PDB file of C-alpha atoms in Angstrom:
ATOM      1  CA  MET A 165     -14.069  24.058 -40.754  1.00 93.00           C
ATOM      2  CA  ILE A 166     -11.655  21.988 -39.235  1.00 98.00           C
ATOM      3  CA  SER A 167     -11.768  18.516 -39.832  1.00 98.00           C
ATOM      4  CA  PHE A 168     -12.578  15.926 -37.032  1.00 98.00           C
ATOM      5  CA  GLU A 169      -9.543  13.487 -38.802  1.00 98.00           C
ATOM      6  CA  HIS A 170      -7.178  16.831 -39.108  1.00 98.00           C
ATOM      7  CA  ARG A 171      -7.647  17.021 -35.300  1.00 98.00           C
ATOM      8  CA  VAL A 172      -7.035  13.645 -34.292  1.00 98.00           C
ATOM      9  CA  SER A 173      -4.110  14.264 -36.583  1.00 98.00           C
ATOM     10  CA  GLY A 174      -2.966  17.400 -34.805  1.00 98.00           C
ATOM     11  CA  THR A 175      -3.590  15.688 -31.127  1.00 98.00           C
ATOM     12  CA  LEU A 176      -1.215  13.211 -32.090  1.00 98.00           C
ATOM     13  CA  PHE A 177       1.841  15.646 -34.159  1.00 99.00           C
ATOM     14  CA  GLY A 178       0.959  18.018 -31.858  1.00 98.00           C
ATOM     15  CA  CYS A 179       2.119  15.822 -28.899  1.00 98.00           C
ATOM     16  CA  ALA A 180       5.305  14.483 -30.736  1.00 98.00           C
ATOM     17  CA  VAL A 181       6.568  17.967 -32.245  1.00 98.00           C
ATOM     18  CA  GLY A 182       6.351  19.213 -28.853  1.00 98.00           C
ATOM     19  CA  ASP A 183       7.946  16.259 -27.296  1.00 98.00           C
ATOM     20  CA  ALA A 184      11.017  16.064 -29.790  1.00 98.00           C
ATOM     21  CA  LEU A 185      11.769  19.538 -30.041  1.00 98.00           C
ATOM     22  CA  GLY A 186      11.619  20.492 -25.973  1.00 98.00           C
ATOM     23  CA  LEU A 187      14.372  17.327 -25.528  1.00 98.00           C
ATOM     24  CA  GLY A 188      16.606  20.483 -26.303  1.00 98.00           C
ATOM     25  CA  ALA A 189      15.333  22.703 -23.531  1.00 98.00           C
ATOM     26  CA  GLU A 190      14.285  19.721 -20.648  1.00 97.00           C
ATOM     27  CA  PHE A 191      15.577  20.226 -17.119  1.00 95.00           C
ATOM     28  CA  MET A 192      17.062  23.060 -18.203  1.00 97.00           C
ATOM     29  CA  THR A 193      16.441  26.753 -16.270  1.00 96.00           C
ATOM     30  CA  TYR A 194      15.533  29.791 -18.136  1.00 94.00           C
ATOM     31  CA  GLU A 195      18.704  31.089 -17.519  1.00 95.00           C
ATOM     32  CA  GLN A 196      20.810  28.493 -19.165  1.00 96.00           C
ATOM     33  CA  MET A 197      18.288  28.282 -21.702  1.00 97.00           C
ATOM     34  CA  ARG A 198      19.205  32.025 -23.197  1.00 95.00           C
ATOM     35  CA  GLU A 199      23.125  30.508 -23.096  1.00 97.00           C
ATOM     36  CA  TRP A 200      22.503  27.497 -25.101  1.00 97.00           C
ATOM     37  CA  TYR A 201      19.583  29.019 -27.399  1.00 98.00           C
ATOM     38  CA  PRO A 202      20.602  33.227 -27.405  1.00 97.00           C
ATOM     39  CA  HIS A 203      18.549  33.423 -30.070  1.00 97.00           C
ATOM     40  CA  GLY A 204      15.583  30.528 -28.772  1.00 98.00           C
ATOM     41  CA  LEU A 205      15.198  27.666 -29.415  1.00 98.00           C
ATOM     42  CA  THR A 206      13.168  27.163 -32.427  1.00 98.00           C
ATOM     43  CA  ASP A 207      14.207  23.889 -34.714  1.00 98.00           C
ATOM     44  CA  TYR A 208      15.009  20.445 -34.196  1.00 98.00           C
ATOM     45  CA  ASP A 209      19.051  21.184 -35.752  1.00 97.00           C
ATOM     46  CA  GLN A 210      19.602  23.248 -33.056  1.00 98.00           C
ATOM     47  CA  ILE A 211      19.276  20.608 -29.825  1.00 98.00           C
ATOM     48  CA  ILE A 212      22.605  20.422 -28.361  1.00 97.00           C
ATOM     49  CA  ARG A 213      24.235  17.397 -28.042  1.00 96.00           C
ATOM     50  CA  ASP A 214      25.358  16.733 -24.334  1.00 96.00           C
ATOM     51  CA  ALA A 215      25.235  13.501 -22.395  1.00 95.00           C
ATOM     52  CA  HIS A 216      21.399  13.376 -22.275  1.00 95.00           C
ATOM     53  CA  ARG A 217      20.282  14.621 -25.500  1.00 97.00           C
ATOM     54  CA  LYS A 218      22.832  12.598 -27.562  1.00 96.00           C
ATOM     55  CA  ARG A 219      21.565   9.726 -27.067  1.00 97.00           C
ATOM     56  CA  PHE A 220      18.207  10.437 -29.130  1.00 97.00           C
ATOM     57  CA  SER A 221      18.664  11.174 -32.578  1.00 97.00           C
ATOM     58  CA  LYS A 222      17.230  14.498 -34.951  1.00 97.00           C
ATOM     59  CA  GLY A 223      13.897  15.055 -34.555  1.00 98.00           C
ATOM     60  CA  ALA A 224      13.130  12.108 -32.079  1.00 98.00           C
ATOM     61  CA  TRP A 225      10.522  11.604 -29.334  1.00 98.00           C
ATOM     62  CA  THR A 226      10.620  10.536 -25.781  1.00 98.00           C
ATOM     63  CA  ASP A 227       8.890   8.499 -23.482  1.00 98.00           C
ATOM     64  CA  ASP A 228       5.945  10.883 -23.320  1.00 98.00           C
ATOM     65  CA  MET A 229       4.957  10.096 -26.796  1.00 98.00           C
ATOM     66  CA  ASP A 230       6.048   6.405 -26.546  1.00 98.00           C
ATOM     67  CA  MET A 231       3.869   5.736 -23.316  1.00 98.00           C
ATOM     68  CA  MET A 232       0.714   7.654 -25.433  1.00 98.00           C
ATOM     69  CA  LEU A 233       1.701   5.306 -28.613  1.00 98.00           C
ATOM     70  CA  CYS A 234       1.161   2.514 -26.143  1.00 98.00           C
ATOM     71  CA  ILE A 235      -2.361   4.174 -25.538  1.00 98.00           C
ATOM     72  CA  ALA A 236      -3.202   4.400 -29.467  1.00 98.00           C
ATOM     73  CA  GLU A 237      -2.583   1.340 -30.512  1.00 98.00           C
ATOM     74  CA  THR A 238      -4.409  -0.266 -27.301  1.00 98.00           C
ATOM     75  CA  MET A 239      -7.119   1.592 -28.877  1.00 98.00           C
ATOM     76  CA  ILE A 240      -6.776   0.487 -32.362  1.00 98.00           C
ATOM     77  CA  GLU A 241      -6.562  -3.285 -31.634  1.00 98.00           C
ATOM     78  CA  THR A 242      -9.063  -3.555 -28.955  1.00 98.00           C
ATOM     79  CA  ARG A 243     -11.710  -1.211 -29.951  1.00 98.00           C
ATOM     80  CA  SER A 244     -11.231  -0.251 -25.920  1.00 98.00           C
ATOM     81  CA  LEU A 245      -9.292   1.829 -23.235  1.00 98.00           C
ATOM     82  CA  ASN A 246      -9.551  -1.453 -21.497  1.00 97.00           C
ATOM     83  CA  PRO A 247      -6.722  -0.973 -18.255  1.00 98.00           C
ATOM     84  CA  ARG A 248      -5.153  -4.416 -18.532  1.00 98.00           C
ATOM     85  CA  ALA A 249      -4.684  -4.080 -22.582  1.00 98.00           C
ATOM     86  CA  VAL A 250      -2.678  -0.606 -21.921  1.00 98.00           C
ATOM     87  CA  ALA A 251      -0.827  -1.985 -18.979  1.00 98.00           C
ATOM     88  CA  GLU A 252       0.338  -4.996 -21.409  1.00 98.00           C
ATOM     89  CA  ARG A 253       1.522  -2.525 -24.197  1.00 98.00           C
ATOM     90  CA  PHE A 254       3.262  -0.563 -21.470  1.00 98.00           C
ATOM     91  CA  LYS A 255       4.511  -3.271 -20.013  1.00 98.00           C
ATOM     92  CA  ALA A 256       6.402  -4.716 -22.741  1.00 98.00           C
ATOM     93  CA  TRP A 257       7.329  -1.264 -23.829  1.00 98.00           C
ATOM     94  CA  PHE A 258       9.122  -1.083 -20.630  1.00 98.00           C
ATOM     95  CA  ASN A 259      10.868  -4.384 -21.271  1.00 98.00           C
ATOM     96  CA  GLU A 260      12.642  -3.040 -24.167  1.00 97.00           C
ATOM     97  CA  ARG A 261      15.087  -0.668 -22.085  1.00 96.00           C
ATOM     98  CA  PRO A 262      13.453   2.819 -23.506  1.00 96.00           C
ATOM     99  CA  MET A 263      15.230   5.800 -22.419  1.00 93.00           C
ATOM    100  CA  GLY A 264      14.394   8.606 -20.524  1.00 90.00           C
ATOM    101  CA  ILE A 265      11.378   6.831 -18.409  1.00 95.00           C
ATOM    102  CA  GLY A 266      10.476   8.706 -15.582  1.00 95.00           C
ATOM    103  CA  ARG A 267      10.942   7.350 -12.135  1.00 95.00           C
ATOM    104  CA  THR A 268       7.308   6.778 -10.359  1.00 97.00           C
ATOM    105  CA  THR A 269       6.662   5.099 -13.988  1.00 98.00           C
ATOM    106  CA  TYR A 270       9.583   2.743 -13.720  1.00 98.00           C
ATOM    107  CA  SER A 271       8.913   2.044  -9.955  1.00 98.00           C
ATOM    108  CA  VAL A 272       5.786   1.022 -10.942  1.00 98.00           C
ATOM    109  CA  LEU A 273       6.425  -0.749 -14.568  1.00 98.00           C
ATOM    110  CA  LYS A 274       9.142  -3.061 -12.725  1.00 98.00           C
ATOM    111  CA  PHE A 275       6.679  -4.993 -10.558  1.00 97.00           C
ATOM    112  CA  LYS A 276       7.035  -8.692 -11.953  1.00 96.00           C
ATOM    113  CA  ASP A 277       3.288  -8.560 -11.448  1.00 96.00           C
ATOM    114  CA  TYR A 278       2.392  -5.472 -12.656  1.00 98.00           C
ATOM    115  CA  VAL A 279       0.207  -6.848 -15.587  1.00 98.00           C
ATOM    116  CA  ASP A 280      -1.818  -8.585 -13.395  1.00 97.00           C
ATOM    117  CA  SER A 281      -2.381  -5.714 -10.926  1.00 98.00           C
ATOM    118  CA  PRO A 282      -1.214  -2.364 -12.138  1.00 98.00           C
ATOM    119  CA  GLN A 283      -3.515   0.112 -10.095  1.00 98.00           C
ATOM    120  CA  LYS A 284      -2.299  -1.809  -7.005  1.00 98.00           C
ATOM    121  CA  ALA A 285       1.513  -1.520  -8.039  1.00 98.00           C
ATOM    122  CA  ALA A 286       0.709   2.373  -8.405  1.00 98.00           C
ATOM    123  CA  GLU A 287      -1.490   2.949  -5.239  1.00 98.00           C
ATOM    124  CA  VAL A 288       1.887   1.347  -3.608  1.00 98.00           C
ATOM    125  CA  ILE A 289       4.704   3.396  -5.128  1.00 98.00           C
ATOM    126  CA  TRP A 290       2.790   5.954  -4.124  1.00 98.00           C
ATOM    127  CA  LYS A 291       2.281   5.151  -0.261  1.00 97.00           C
ATOM    128  CA  LEU A 292       5.760   4.540  -0.414  1.00 97.00           C
ATOM    129  CA  SER A 293       6.218   8.183  -1.525  1.00 96.00           C
ATOM    130  CA  ARG A 294       4.313   8.957   1.744  1.00 96.00           C
ATOM    131  CA  TRP A 295       1.564  10.288  -0.675  1.00 95.00           C
ATOM    132  CA  ARG A 296       3.760  13.081  -1.708  1.00 92.00           C
ATOM    133  CA  SER A 297       4.692  11.961  -5.306  1.00 93.00           C
ATOM    134  CA  ALA A 298       2.592  13.881  -8.401  1.00 98.00           C
ATOM    135  CA  GLY A 299       4.723  13.957 -11.448  1.00 97.00           C
ATOM    136  CA  ASN A 300       4.077  14.520 -14.701  1.00 98.00           C
ATOM    137  CA  GLY A 301       3.906  10.355 -15.809  1.00 98.00           C
ATOM    138  CA  GLY A 302       0.226  10.427 -15.924  1.00 98.00           C
ATOM    139  CA  ILE A 303      -0.484  13.340 -17.940  1.00 98.00           C
ATOM    140  CA  MET A 304       1.899  13.820 -20.117  1.00 98.00           C
ATOM    141  CA  ARG A 305       0.066  10.573 -22.154  1.00 98.00           C
ATOM    142  CA  THR A 306      -3.162  11.329 -21.573  1.00 98.00           C
ATOM    143  CA  ALA A 307      -4.225  13.421 -24.312  1.00 98.00           C
ATOM    144  CA  VAL A 308      -5.495  10.550 -27.028  1.00 98.00           C
ATOM    145  CA  VAL A 309      -7.803   9.558 -24.530  1.00 98.00           C
ATOM    146  CA  GLY A 310      -9.658  12.622 -25.152  1.00 98.00           C
ATOM    147  CA  LEU A 311     -10.197  11.221 -28.625  1.00 98.00           C
ATOM    148  CA  TRP A 312     -12.101   8.329 -27.090  1.00 98.00           C
ATOM    149  CA  HIS A 313     -15.969   8.700 -28.058  1.00 97.00           C
ATOM    150  CA  GLU A 314     -17.180   8.322 -24.491  1.00 98.00           C
ATOM    151  CA  GLY A 315     -16.326   7.630 -21.008  1.00 98.00           C
ATOM    152  CA  ILE A 316     -13.511  10.210 -21.187  1.00 98.00           C
ATOM    153  CA  ALA A 317     -13.207  11.085 -17.516  1.00 98.00           C
ATOM    154  CA  LYS A 318     -13.603   7.589 -16.473  1.00 98.00           C
ATOM    155  CA  HIS A 319     -10.943   6.002 -19.372  1.00 98.00           C
ATOM    156  CA  ALA A 320      -8.838   8.819 -17.992  1.00 98.00           C
ATOM    157  CA  GLU A 321      -9.043   8.245 -14.323  1.00 98.00           C
ATOM    158  CA  GLU A 322      -7.705   4.399 -15.041  1.00 98.00           C
ATOM    159  CA  VAL A 323      -4.829   4.662 -17.496  1.00 98.00           C
ATOM    160  CA  CYS A 324      -3.364   7.480 -15.511  1.00 98.00           C
ATOM    161  CA  ARG A 325      -3.458   5.279 -12.197  1.00 98.00           C
ATOM    162  CA  LEU A 326      -1.741   2.479 -14.796  1.00 98.00           C
ATOM    163  CA  THR A 327       1.509   4.604 -12.849  1.00 98.00           C
ATOM    164  CA  HIS A 328       0.271   7.515 -11.329  1.00 98.00           C
ATOM    165  CA  TYR A 329      -2.200   7.016  -8.312  1.00 98.00           C
ATOM    166  CA  ASP A 330      -2.073  10.543  -6.751  1.00 98.00           C
ATOM    167  CA  PRO A 331      -5.504  12.350  -6.762  1.00 98.00           C
ATOM    168  CA  ARG A 332      -3.638  15.137  -8.515  1.00 98.00           C
ATOM    169  CA  CYS A 333      -2.340  13.225 -11.466  1.00 98.00           C
ATOM    170  CA  THR A 334      -5.579  11.763 -12.052  1.00 98.00           C
ATOM    171  CA  GLY A 335      -7.628  15.055 -12.062  1.00 98.00           C
ATOM    172  CA  SER A 336      -5.097  16.973 -13.663  1.00 98.00           C
ATOM    173  CA  SER A 337      -5.382  13.689 -16.263  1.00 98.00           C
ATOM    174  CA  VAL A 338      -8.774  14.077 -16.256  1.00 98.00           C
ATOM    175  CA  ILE A 339      -9.280  17.875 -17.051  1.00 99.00           C
ATOM    176  CA  ILE A 340      -6.646  17.769 -20.149  1.00 99.00           C
ATOM    177  CA  SER A 341      -8.286  14.674 -21.760  1.00 98.00           C
ATOM    178  CA  GLU A 342     -12.068  16.442 -21.442  1.00 98.00           C
ATOM    179  CA  MET A 343     -10.441  19.574 -23.217  1.00 98.00           C
ATOM    180  CA  ILE A 344      -8.899  17.547 -25.791  1.00 99.00           C
ATOM    181  CA  HIS A 345     -12.225  15.559 -26.284  1.00 98.00           C
ATOM    182  CA  SER A 346     -14.680  19.340 -26.361  1.00 98.00           C
ATOM    183  CA  LEU A 347     -11.597  20.545 -28.868  1.00 98.00           C
ATOM    184  CA  ALA A 348     -11.782  17.439 -31.002  1.00 98.00           C
ATOM    185  CA  TYR A 349     -15.609  16.748 -31.237  1.00 98.00           C
ATOM    186  CA  HIS A 350     -17.063  20.366 -30.626  1.00 98.00           C
ATOM    187  CA  GLY A 351     -14.036  22.548 -31.824  1.00 98.00           C
ATOM    188  CA  GLU A 352     -14.782  24.118 -28.211  1.00 98.00           C
ATOM    189  CA  ILE A 353     -12.587  25.230 -24.923  1.00 98.00           C
ATOM    190  CA  ILE A 354     -14.582  23.313 -22.066  1.00 97.00           C
ATOM    191  CA  SER A 355     -14.668  26.537 -19.596  1.00 98.00           C
ATOM    192  CA  PHE A 356     -13.196  27.576 -16.602  1.00 98.00           C
ATOM    193  CA  GLU A 357     -15.748  26.793 -14.073  1.00 98.00           C
ATOM    194  CA  ARG A 358     -15.985  23.707 -15.632  1.00 98.00           C
ATOM    195  CA  MET A 359     -12.706  22.695 -15.237  1.00 98.00           C
ATOM    196  CA  ILE A 360     -12.619  24.281 -11.676  1.00 98.00           C
ATOM    197  CA  GLU A 361     -15.279  21.601 -11.128  1.00 98.00           C
ATOM    198  CA  ILE A 362     -13.757  19.019 -12.377  1.00 98.00           C
ATOM    199  CA  GLY A 363     -10.733  19.761 -10.369  1.00 98.00           C
ATOM    200  CA  LYS A 364     -12.764  19.820  -6.937  1.00 98.00           C
ATOM    201  CA  ARG A 365     -13.625  16.435  -7.222  1.00 98.00           C
ATOM    202  CA  TYR A 366      -9.980  15.189  -7.232  1.00 98.00           C
ATOM    203  CA  ASP A 367      -7.794  17.549  -5.229  1.00 98.00           C
ATOM    204  CA  SER A 368      -8.430  20.889  -3.847  1.00 98.00           C
ATOM    205  CA  ARG A 369      -4.909  21.896  -5.037  1.00 98.00           C
ATOM    206  CA  ILE A 370      -5.627  21.864  -8.606  1.00 98.00           C
ATOM    207  CA  GLU A 371      -8.256  25.562  -8.549  1.00 98.00           C
ATOM    208  CA  GLU A 372      -4.652  27.117  -7.700  1.00 98.00           C
ATOM    209  CA  TYR A 373      -2.368  25.821 -10.820  1.00 98.00           C
ATOM    210  CA  LEU A 374      -6.253  26.423 -12.681  1.00 98.00           C
ATOM    211  CA  ARG A 375      -6.373  30.287 -11.735  1.00 98.00           C
ATOM    212  CA  GLN A 376      -2.451  30.574 -12.170  1.00 98.00           C
ATOM    213  CA  ALA A 377      -3.145  29.065 -15.670  1.00 98.00           C
ATOM    214  CA  LYS A 378      -5.848  31.703 -16.959  1.00 98.00           C
ATOM    215  CA  GLU A 379      -4.678  34.820 -14.750  1.00 98.00           C
ATOM    216  CA  ALA A 380      -0.645  35.102 -15.368  1.00 98.00           C
ATOM    217  CA  GLU A 381       0.298  37.894 -17.392  1.00 98.00           C
ATOM    218  CA  SER A 382       3.475  35.387 -19.125  1.00 98.00           C
ATOM    219  CA  VAL A 383       4.127  31.830 -18.941  1.00 97.00           C
ATOM    220  CA  LEU A 384       7.719  32.703 -17.011  1.00 96.00           C
ATOM    221  CA  GLU A 385       5.653  33.399 -14.120  1.00 97.00           C
ATOM    222  CA  LEU A 386       4.798  29.878 -13.239  1.00 98.00           C
ATOM    223  CA  GLU A 387       8.166  29.245 -13.073  1.00 97.00           C
ATOM    224  CA  LEU A 388       8.101  26.291 -15.355  1.00 97.00           C
ATOM    225  CA  ASP A 389      12.344  25.765 -14.638  1.00 95.00           C
ATOM    226  CA  ASP A 390      11.890  25.582 -10.742  1.00 94.00           C
ATOM    227  CA  LYS A 391      12.526  22.499  -8.430  1.00 90.00           C
ATOM    228  CA  SER A 392       8.898  21.058  -9.128  1.00 91.00           C
ATOM    229  CA  ARG A 393       9.200  21.500 -12.333  1.00 92.00           C
ATOM    230  CA  GLY A 394       7.906  17.229 -12.792  1.00 95.00           C
ATOM    231  CA  TYR A 395       5.255  18.106 -10.843  1.00 98.00           C
ATOM    232  CA  THR A 396       1.557  17.329 -12.774  1.00 98.00           C
ATOM    233  CA  LEU A 397      -0.198  20.734 -11.963  1.00 98.00           C
ATOM    234  CA  LYS A 398       3.027  22.252 -13.095  1.00 98.00           C
ATOM    235  CA  THR A 399       2.640  20.977 -16.611  1.00 98.00           C
ATOM    236  CA  LEU A 400      -1.224  21.593 -16.416  1.00 98.00           C
ATOM    237  CA  ALA A 401      -1.076  24.881 -15.449  1.00 98.00           C
ATOM    238  CA  ALA A 402       1.624  25.201 -18.610  1.00 98.00           C
ATOM    239  CA  ALA A 403      -0.697  23.297 -20.846  1.00 98.00           C
ATOM    240  CA  LEU A 404      -3.928  25.467 -20.472  1.00 98.00           C
ATOM    241  CA  TRP A 405      -1.601  29.081 -20.061  1.00 98.00           C
ATOM    242  CA  ILE A 406      -0.424  28.221 -24.105  1.00 98.00           C
ATOM    243  CA  LEU A 407      -4.205  27.216 -24.787  1.00 98.00           C
ATOM    244  CA  PHE A 408      -5.939  30.650 -23.198  1.00 98.00           C
ATOM    245  CA  HIS A 409      -3.056  32.657 -24.558  1.00 98.00           C
ATOM    246  CA  VAL A 410      -1.311  31.599 -27.830  1.00 98.00           C
ATOM    247  CA  GLU A 411      -2.993  32.302 -31.225  1.00 97.00           C
ATOM    248  CA  SER A 412      -0.813  29.818 -33.327  1.00 98.00           C
ATOM    249  CA  PHE A 413       0.349  26.235 -32.769  1.00 98.00           C
ATOM    250  CA  GLU A 414       3.632  27.587 -33.564  1.00 98.00           C
ATOM    251  CA  GLU A 415       3.697  30.376 -31.329  1.00 98.00           C
ATOM    252  CA  GLY A 416       2.572  28.230 -28.478  1.00 98.00           C
ATOM    253  CA  LEU A 417       5.306  25.676 -29.190  1.00 98.00           C
ATOM    254  CA  ILE A 418       8.319  28.187 -29.464  1.00 98.00           C
ATOM    255  CA  THR A 419       6.746  29.838 -25.741  1.00 98.00           C
ATOM    256  CA  ILE A 420       6.340  26.816 -23.941  1.00 98.00           C
ATOM    257  CA  VAL A 421       9.922  25.227 -25.284  1.00 98.00           C
ATOM    258  CA  ASN A 422      11.940  28.385 -24.538  1.00 98.00           C
ATOM    259  CA  ALA A 423      10.541  28.544 -21.205  1.00 97.00           C
ATOM    260  CA  GLY A 424      12.932  25.219 -19.901  1.00 97.00           C
ATOM    261  CA  GLY A 425      12.265  23.059 -16.872  1.00 97.00           C
ATOM    262  CA  ASP A 426      10.509  19.643 -17.503  1.00 97.00           C
ATOM    263  CA  ALA A 427      10.033  21.331 -21.750  1.00 98.00           C
ATOM    264  CA  ASP A 428       9.484  18.156 -23.545  1.00 98.00           C
ATOM    265  CA  THR A 429       6.593  16.887 -20.931  1.00 98.00           C
ATOM    266  CA  ASN A 430       4.910  20.642 -20.815  1.00 98.00           C
ATOM    267  CA  ALA A 431       4.824  21.159 -24.467  1.00 98.00           C
ATOM    268  CA  ALA A 432       3.766  17.537 -25.197  1.00 98.00           C
ATOM    269  CA  VAL A 433       0.550  18.259 -23.511  1.00 98.00           C
ATOM    270  CA  ALA A 434       0.588  21.756 -24.574  1.00 99.00           C
ATOM    271  CA  CYS A 435       0.858  21.403 -28.056  1.00 99.00           C
ATOM    272  CA  SER A 436      -1.738  18.488 -28.246  1.00 99.00           C
ATOM    273  CA  LEU A 437      -4.127  20.684 -27.133  1.00 99.00           C
ATOM    274  CA  LEU A 438      -3.132  23.170 -29.908  1.00 99.00           C
ATOM    275  CA  GLY A 439      -3.251  20.366 -32.242  1.00 98.00           C
ATOM    276  CA  ALA A 440      -6.751  19.625 -31.162  1.00 98.00           C
ATOM    277  CA  LYS A 441      -7.715  23.096 -31.530  1.00 98.00           C
ATOM    278  CA  TYR A 442      -6.102  24.022 -35.060  1.00 98.00           C
ATOM    279  CA  GLY A 443      -5.368  20.702 -36.589  1.00 98.00           C
ATOM    280  CA  ILE A 444      -2.048  19.152 -38.259  1.00 98.00           C
ATOM    281  CA  GLU A 445      -2.627  22.080 -40.834  1.00 98.00           C
ATOM    282  CA  ALA A 446      -1.520  24.563 -38.506  1.00 98.00           C
ATOM    283  CA  ILE A 447       1.717  22.522 -37.986  1.00 98.00           C
ATOM    284  CA  PRO A 448       4.352  23.802 -39.584  1.00 98.00           C
ATOM    285  CA  GLU A 449       5.785  21.296 -42.020  1.00 98.00           C
ATOM    286  CA  ARG A 450       9.225  21.384 -41.133  1.00 98.00           C
ATOM    287  CA  TYR A 451       8.194  20.250 -37.455  1.00 98.00           C
ATOM    288  CA  VAL A 452       6.454  17.615 -38.675  1.00 98.00           C
ATOM    289  CA  ILE A 453       9.127  16.577 -41.774  1.00 98.00           C
ATOM    290  CA  GLY A 454      11.456  16.507 -39.190  1.00 98.00           C
ATOM    291  CA  LEU A 455      10.144  13.626 -36.720  1.00 98.00           C
ATOM    292  CA  ASP A 456      12.151  10.978 -36.854  1.00 97.00           C
ATOM    293  CA  ARG A 457       9.180   8.562 -36.849  1.00 96.00           C
ATOM    294  CA  ARG A 458       6.669  10.434 -38.733  1.00 98.00           C
ATOM    295  CA  GLU A 459       5.435   8.082 -41.138  1.00 98.00           C
ATOM    296  CA  LYS A 460       4.819   5.405 -38.162  1.00 97.00           C
ATOM    297  CA  LEU A 461       2.877   8.224 -36.309  1.00 98.00           C
ATOM    298  CA  PHE A 462       1.001   8.417 -40.089  1.00 98.00           C
ATOM    299  CA  GLU A 463      -0.100   5.509 -40.247  1.00 98.00           C
ATOM    300  CA  ILE A 464      -1.120   5.405 -36.661  1.00 98.00           C
ATOM    301  CA  ALA A 465      -3.051   8.486 -36.933  1.00 98.00           C
ATOM    302  CA  ARG A 466      -5.003   6.570 -40.494  1.00 98.00           C
ATOM    303  CA  ARG A 467      -5.627   3.418 -38.081  1.00 98.00           C
ATOM    304  CA  LEU A 468      -7.416   5.615 -34.952  1.00 98.00           C
ATOM    305  CA  ARG A 469      -9.351   8.037 -37.167  1.00 98.00           C
ATOM    306  CA  ALA A 470     -11.114   4.356 -38.361  1.00 97.00           C
ATOM    307  CA  VAL A 471     -11.782   3.341 -34.811  1.00 97.00           C
ATOM    308  CA  LEU A 472     -12.951   6.848 -33.876  1.00 97.00           C
ATOM    309  CA  PRO A 473     -17.030   7.220 -35.021  1.00 91.00           C
TER     310      PRO A 473
END
């Protein structure tokens, strides 16, 4: 039986490993993946050192995991998911000029009064997009919210809206957080009917992507490398497809990374789910040892577990 402690660590390390290996495929089409990694991308050592990737050290994660750690550290320090406390950490992180930060997140966090009115800032940026912006910057960091012991939907909504206000973003974040919670606390995947029900509370467009995740025979059918690659519902479908269709952490990691597109985010979310399902011991050791800041992550996982029931 997989312990709760191992599921908590698995969620965090799953996100970090997915993000770090996925960096090697970020922004690539499936055809470009076949060109640069003809035998598939399976290890950090293989990651090409082009203008984008050479900025990161081997085994480094990106903004996806950075923002998840902002949330985790808030949970540890305040024993809560107070939105203002999370916003303060987001702003402090932003002020350090992190690499790889998404366009929507950047636009929201640069507001001078962001900490005082974070959700208002997010709403303003969303309206300026003519209500079209539904990037995956909210879903990428939401798995850790699911490790909290209560009020998952409310907390996921609030944390998502600190940068991403669109209901497709909040709905997809709630679904992933609720799934993490069910896996970590009960060892169960929530039913498809329940996911449909959750999605309908937020936006009718979510159901189509949930059905894709369930019914597609291959992850390639989701076309993760097309122009909508940073769309929150693409990432939702990709992560759930992996959860539904693979039989091990490594299989899921390699499958999602080598599909290309916004691979670091897709893999971060998918592998958080797999980590919660299978536990940290199911993550091949080379991926854990190869992480650039693994000792920091072990410490955060230990401290986080200490504040959970």
